[in-house]
Tab-separated table of C-alpha atoms and ligand atoms in Angstrom:
chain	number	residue	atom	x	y	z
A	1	UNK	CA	51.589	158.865	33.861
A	2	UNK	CA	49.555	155.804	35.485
A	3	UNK	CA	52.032	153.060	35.837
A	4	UNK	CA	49.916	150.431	37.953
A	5	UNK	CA	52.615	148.060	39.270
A	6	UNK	CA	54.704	150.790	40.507
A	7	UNK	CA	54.871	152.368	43.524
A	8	UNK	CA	57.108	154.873	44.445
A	9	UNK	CA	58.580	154.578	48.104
A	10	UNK	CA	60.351	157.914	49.938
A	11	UNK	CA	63.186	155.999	52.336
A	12	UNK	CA	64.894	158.901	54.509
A	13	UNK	CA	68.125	157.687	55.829
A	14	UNK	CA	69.044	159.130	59.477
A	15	UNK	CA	71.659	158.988	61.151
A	16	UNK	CA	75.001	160.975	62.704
A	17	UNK	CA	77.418	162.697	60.556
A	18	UNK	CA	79.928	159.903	59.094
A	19	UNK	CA	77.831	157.267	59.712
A	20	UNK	CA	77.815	155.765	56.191
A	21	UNK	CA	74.613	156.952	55.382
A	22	UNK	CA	75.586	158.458	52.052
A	23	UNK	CA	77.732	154.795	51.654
A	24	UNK	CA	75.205	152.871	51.685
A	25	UNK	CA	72.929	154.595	49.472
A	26	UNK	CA	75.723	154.847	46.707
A	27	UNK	CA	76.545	151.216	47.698
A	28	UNK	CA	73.084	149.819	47.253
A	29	UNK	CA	71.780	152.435	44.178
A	30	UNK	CA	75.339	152.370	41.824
A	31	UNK	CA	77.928	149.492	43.366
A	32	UNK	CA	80.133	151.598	44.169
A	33	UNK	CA	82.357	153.201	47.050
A	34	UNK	CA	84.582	155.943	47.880
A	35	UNK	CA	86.651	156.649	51.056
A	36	UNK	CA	86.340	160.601	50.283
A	37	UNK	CA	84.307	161.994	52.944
A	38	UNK	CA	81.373	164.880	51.811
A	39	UNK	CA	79.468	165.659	55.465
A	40	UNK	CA	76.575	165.160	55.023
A	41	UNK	CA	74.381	167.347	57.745
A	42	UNK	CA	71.413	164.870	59.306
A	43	UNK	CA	70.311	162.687	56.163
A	44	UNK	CA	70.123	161.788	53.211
A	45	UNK	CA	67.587	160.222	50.659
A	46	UNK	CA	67.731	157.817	47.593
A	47	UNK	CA	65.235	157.034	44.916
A	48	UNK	CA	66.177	153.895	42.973
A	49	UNK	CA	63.755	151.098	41.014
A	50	UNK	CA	63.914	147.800	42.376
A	51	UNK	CA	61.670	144.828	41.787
A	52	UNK	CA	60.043	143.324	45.183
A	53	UNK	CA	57.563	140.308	44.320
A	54	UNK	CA	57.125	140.995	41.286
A	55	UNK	CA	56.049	144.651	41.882
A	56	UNK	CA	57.756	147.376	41.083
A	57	UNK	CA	59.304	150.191	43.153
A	58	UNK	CA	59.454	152.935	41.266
A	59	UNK	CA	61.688	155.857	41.872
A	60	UNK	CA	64.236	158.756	39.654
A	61	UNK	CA	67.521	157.383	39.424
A	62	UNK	CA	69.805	159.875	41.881
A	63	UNK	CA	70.220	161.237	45.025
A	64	UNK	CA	69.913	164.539	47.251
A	65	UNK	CA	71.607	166.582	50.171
A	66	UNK	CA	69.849	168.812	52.382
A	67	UNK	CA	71.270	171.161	54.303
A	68	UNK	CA	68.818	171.611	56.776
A	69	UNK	CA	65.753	169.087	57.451
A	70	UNK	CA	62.927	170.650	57.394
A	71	UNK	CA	59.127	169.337	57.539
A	72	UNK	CA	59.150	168.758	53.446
A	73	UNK	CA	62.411	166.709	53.714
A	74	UNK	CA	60.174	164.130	55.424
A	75	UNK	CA	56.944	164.408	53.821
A	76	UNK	CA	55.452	161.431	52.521
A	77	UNK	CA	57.981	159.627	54.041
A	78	UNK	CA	57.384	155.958	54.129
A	79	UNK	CA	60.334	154.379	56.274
A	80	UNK	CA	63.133	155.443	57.820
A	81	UNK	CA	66.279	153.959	57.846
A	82	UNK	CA	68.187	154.275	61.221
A	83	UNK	CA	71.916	154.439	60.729
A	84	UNK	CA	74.740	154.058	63.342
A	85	UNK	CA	78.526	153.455	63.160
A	86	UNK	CA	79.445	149.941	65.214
A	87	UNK	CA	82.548	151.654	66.501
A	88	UNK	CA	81.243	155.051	67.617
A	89	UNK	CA	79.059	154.797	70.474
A	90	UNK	CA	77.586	158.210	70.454
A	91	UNK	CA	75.966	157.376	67.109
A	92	UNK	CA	74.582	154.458	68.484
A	93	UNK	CA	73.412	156.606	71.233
A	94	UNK	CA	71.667	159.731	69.227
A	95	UNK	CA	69.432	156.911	67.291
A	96	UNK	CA	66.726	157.441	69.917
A	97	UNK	CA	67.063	161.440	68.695
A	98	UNK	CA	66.521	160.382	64.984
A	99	UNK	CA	64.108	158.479	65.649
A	100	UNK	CA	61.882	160.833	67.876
A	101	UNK	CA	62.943	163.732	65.478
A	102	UNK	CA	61.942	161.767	62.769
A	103	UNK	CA	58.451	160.434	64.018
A	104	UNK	CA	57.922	164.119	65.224
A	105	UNK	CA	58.525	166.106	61.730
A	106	UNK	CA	56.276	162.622	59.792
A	107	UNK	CA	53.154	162.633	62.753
A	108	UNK	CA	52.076	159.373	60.832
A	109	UNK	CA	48.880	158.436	61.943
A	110	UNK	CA	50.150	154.678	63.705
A	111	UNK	CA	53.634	155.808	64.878
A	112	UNK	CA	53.673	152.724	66.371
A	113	UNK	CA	53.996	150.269	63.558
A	114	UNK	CA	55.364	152.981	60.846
A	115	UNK	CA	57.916	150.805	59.171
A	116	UNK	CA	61.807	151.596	60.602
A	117	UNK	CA	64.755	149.468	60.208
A	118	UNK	CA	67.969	149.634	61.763
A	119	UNK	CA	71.426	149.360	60.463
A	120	UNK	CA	75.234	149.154	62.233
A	121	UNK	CA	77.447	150.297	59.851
A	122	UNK	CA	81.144	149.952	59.406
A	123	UNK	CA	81.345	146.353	60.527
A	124	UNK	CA	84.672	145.725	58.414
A	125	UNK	CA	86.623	148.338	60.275
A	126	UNK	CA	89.785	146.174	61.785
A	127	UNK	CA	88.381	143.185	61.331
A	128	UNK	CA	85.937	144.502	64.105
A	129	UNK	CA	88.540	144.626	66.707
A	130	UNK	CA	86.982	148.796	67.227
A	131	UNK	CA	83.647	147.483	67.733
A	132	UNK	CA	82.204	149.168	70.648
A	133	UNK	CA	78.274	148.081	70.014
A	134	UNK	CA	77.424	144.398	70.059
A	135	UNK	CA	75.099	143.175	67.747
A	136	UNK	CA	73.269	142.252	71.158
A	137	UNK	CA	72.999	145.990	72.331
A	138	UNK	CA	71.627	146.879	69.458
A	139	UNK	CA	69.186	144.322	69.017
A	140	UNK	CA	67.880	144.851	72.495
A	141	UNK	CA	67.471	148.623	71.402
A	142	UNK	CA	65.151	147.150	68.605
A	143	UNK	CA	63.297	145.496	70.364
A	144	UNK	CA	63.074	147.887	73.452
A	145	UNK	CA	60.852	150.746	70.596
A	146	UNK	CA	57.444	149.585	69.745
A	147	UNK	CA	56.521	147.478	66.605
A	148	UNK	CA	59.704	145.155	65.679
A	149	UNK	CA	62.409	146.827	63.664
A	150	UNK	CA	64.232	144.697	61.762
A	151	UNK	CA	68.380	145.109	62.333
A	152	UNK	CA	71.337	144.777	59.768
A	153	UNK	CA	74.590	144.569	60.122
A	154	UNK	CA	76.263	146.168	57.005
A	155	UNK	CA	79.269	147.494	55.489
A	156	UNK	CA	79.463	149.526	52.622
A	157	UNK	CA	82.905	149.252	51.814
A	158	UNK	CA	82.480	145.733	51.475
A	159	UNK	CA	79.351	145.321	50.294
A	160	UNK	CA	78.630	143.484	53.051
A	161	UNK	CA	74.195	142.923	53.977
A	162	UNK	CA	73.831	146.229	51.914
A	163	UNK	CA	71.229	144.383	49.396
A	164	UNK	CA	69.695	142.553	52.133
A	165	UNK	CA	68.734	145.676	54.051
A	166	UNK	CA	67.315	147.817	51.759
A	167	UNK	CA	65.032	144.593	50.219
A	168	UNK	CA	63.588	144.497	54.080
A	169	UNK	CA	63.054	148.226	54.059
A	170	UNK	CA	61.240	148.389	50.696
A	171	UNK	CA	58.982	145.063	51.921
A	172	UNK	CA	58.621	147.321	55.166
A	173	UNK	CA	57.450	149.976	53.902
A	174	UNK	CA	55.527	148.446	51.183
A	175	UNK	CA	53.220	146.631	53.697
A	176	UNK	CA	52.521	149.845	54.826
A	177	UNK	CA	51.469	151.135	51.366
B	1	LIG	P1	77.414	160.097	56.098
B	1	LIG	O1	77.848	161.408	56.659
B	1	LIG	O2	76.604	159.316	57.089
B	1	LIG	O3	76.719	160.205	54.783
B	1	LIG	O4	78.746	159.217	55.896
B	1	LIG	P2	79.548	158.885	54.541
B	1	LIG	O5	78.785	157.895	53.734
B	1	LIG	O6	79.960	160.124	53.878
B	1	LIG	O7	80.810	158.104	55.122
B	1	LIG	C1	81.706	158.720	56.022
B	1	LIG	C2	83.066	158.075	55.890
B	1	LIG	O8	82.996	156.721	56.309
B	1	LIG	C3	83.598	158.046	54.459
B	1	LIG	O9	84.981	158.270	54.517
B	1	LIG	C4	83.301	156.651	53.986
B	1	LIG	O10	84.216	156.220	53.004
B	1	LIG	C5	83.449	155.855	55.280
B	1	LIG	N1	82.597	154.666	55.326
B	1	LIG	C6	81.270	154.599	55.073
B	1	LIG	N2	80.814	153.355	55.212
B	1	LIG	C7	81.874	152.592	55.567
B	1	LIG	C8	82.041	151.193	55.850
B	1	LIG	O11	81.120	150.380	55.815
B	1	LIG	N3	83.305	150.800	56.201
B	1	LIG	C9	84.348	151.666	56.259
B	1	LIG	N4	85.545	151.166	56.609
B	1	LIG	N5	84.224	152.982	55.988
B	1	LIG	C10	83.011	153.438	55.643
B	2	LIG	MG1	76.245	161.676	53.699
């Protein structure tokens, strides 16, 4: 079916095991949270319709696990989200991985500008008294990879930035459209 103001936008969520990725995504798509933990094996990705600007972003309601991530996980992809935990360094440390991995399985034509964004997860945990990467750190990391990738600081417990970071991703993305 044509639908002219609609646009459908593929956002693959990276990130280490426990991150929040799966959080966020049920955070952002259904307003809702749960402290049961599924692992979730590399990534994730969400459809959901939104309304940017008066244009819609059209997607199927839901979501879907992957086992493994192979080249048709990220096919047609048209930003990546970049998830960490703000109190695990070694997720904070892998993002370089995802985001090689990633740029290697999509090959876009301008890897330079395709649209990323980053997100530290987990800021409520303690009252951020575990925090082991500063906001700083990680914005120096953004601005250290080419193009500038936008960073949020999120939590999806609390619905904290959740909405705010996946508007900027969908405007990311949809510049590149
Ligand atoms: P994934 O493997 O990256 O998809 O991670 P999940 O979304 O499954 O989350 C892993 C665990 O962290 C779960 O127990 C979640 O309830 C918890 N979690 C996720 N996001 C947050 C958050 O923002 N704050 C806190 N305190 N816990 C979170
Ligand atoms: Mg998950």
């Amino acid at each position: 079916m044509f639908m002219p103001n609609r646009t459908l936008l593929k956002v693959i969520v990276l990130g280490d095991c426990g991150v929040g990725k799966t959080s966020l995504m049920n955070q952002y798509v259904y307003k809702r949270f749960s402290k049961q933990y599924k692992a979730t094996i590399g990534a994730d990705f969400i459809t959901k319709e939104l309304e940017i600007d008066g244009k819609q972003i059209w997607d199927t309601a839901g979501q879907e696990r992957f086992q493994s991530l192979g080249t048709a996980f990220y096919r047609g992809a048209d930003c990546c989200i970049l998830v960490y935990d703000v109190n695990i360094v070694k997720s904070f440390e892998t993002l370089q991985n995802w985001h090689d991995e990633f740029l290697k399985q999509v090959n876009p034509s301008e890897p330079d500008t395709f649209p990323f964004v980053l997100v530290g997860n987990k800021v409520d945990v303690d009252g951020g008294s575990c925090r082991v990467v500063s906001e700083r750190t990680a914005r120096e990391w953004c601005a250290s990879r080419p193009g500038n990738i936008p960073y949020f600081e999120t939590s999806a417990k609390e619905d904290y930035n959740v909405d705010d970071a996946f508007l900027c991703i969908a405007k990311t993305a949809m510049v590149n459209q």
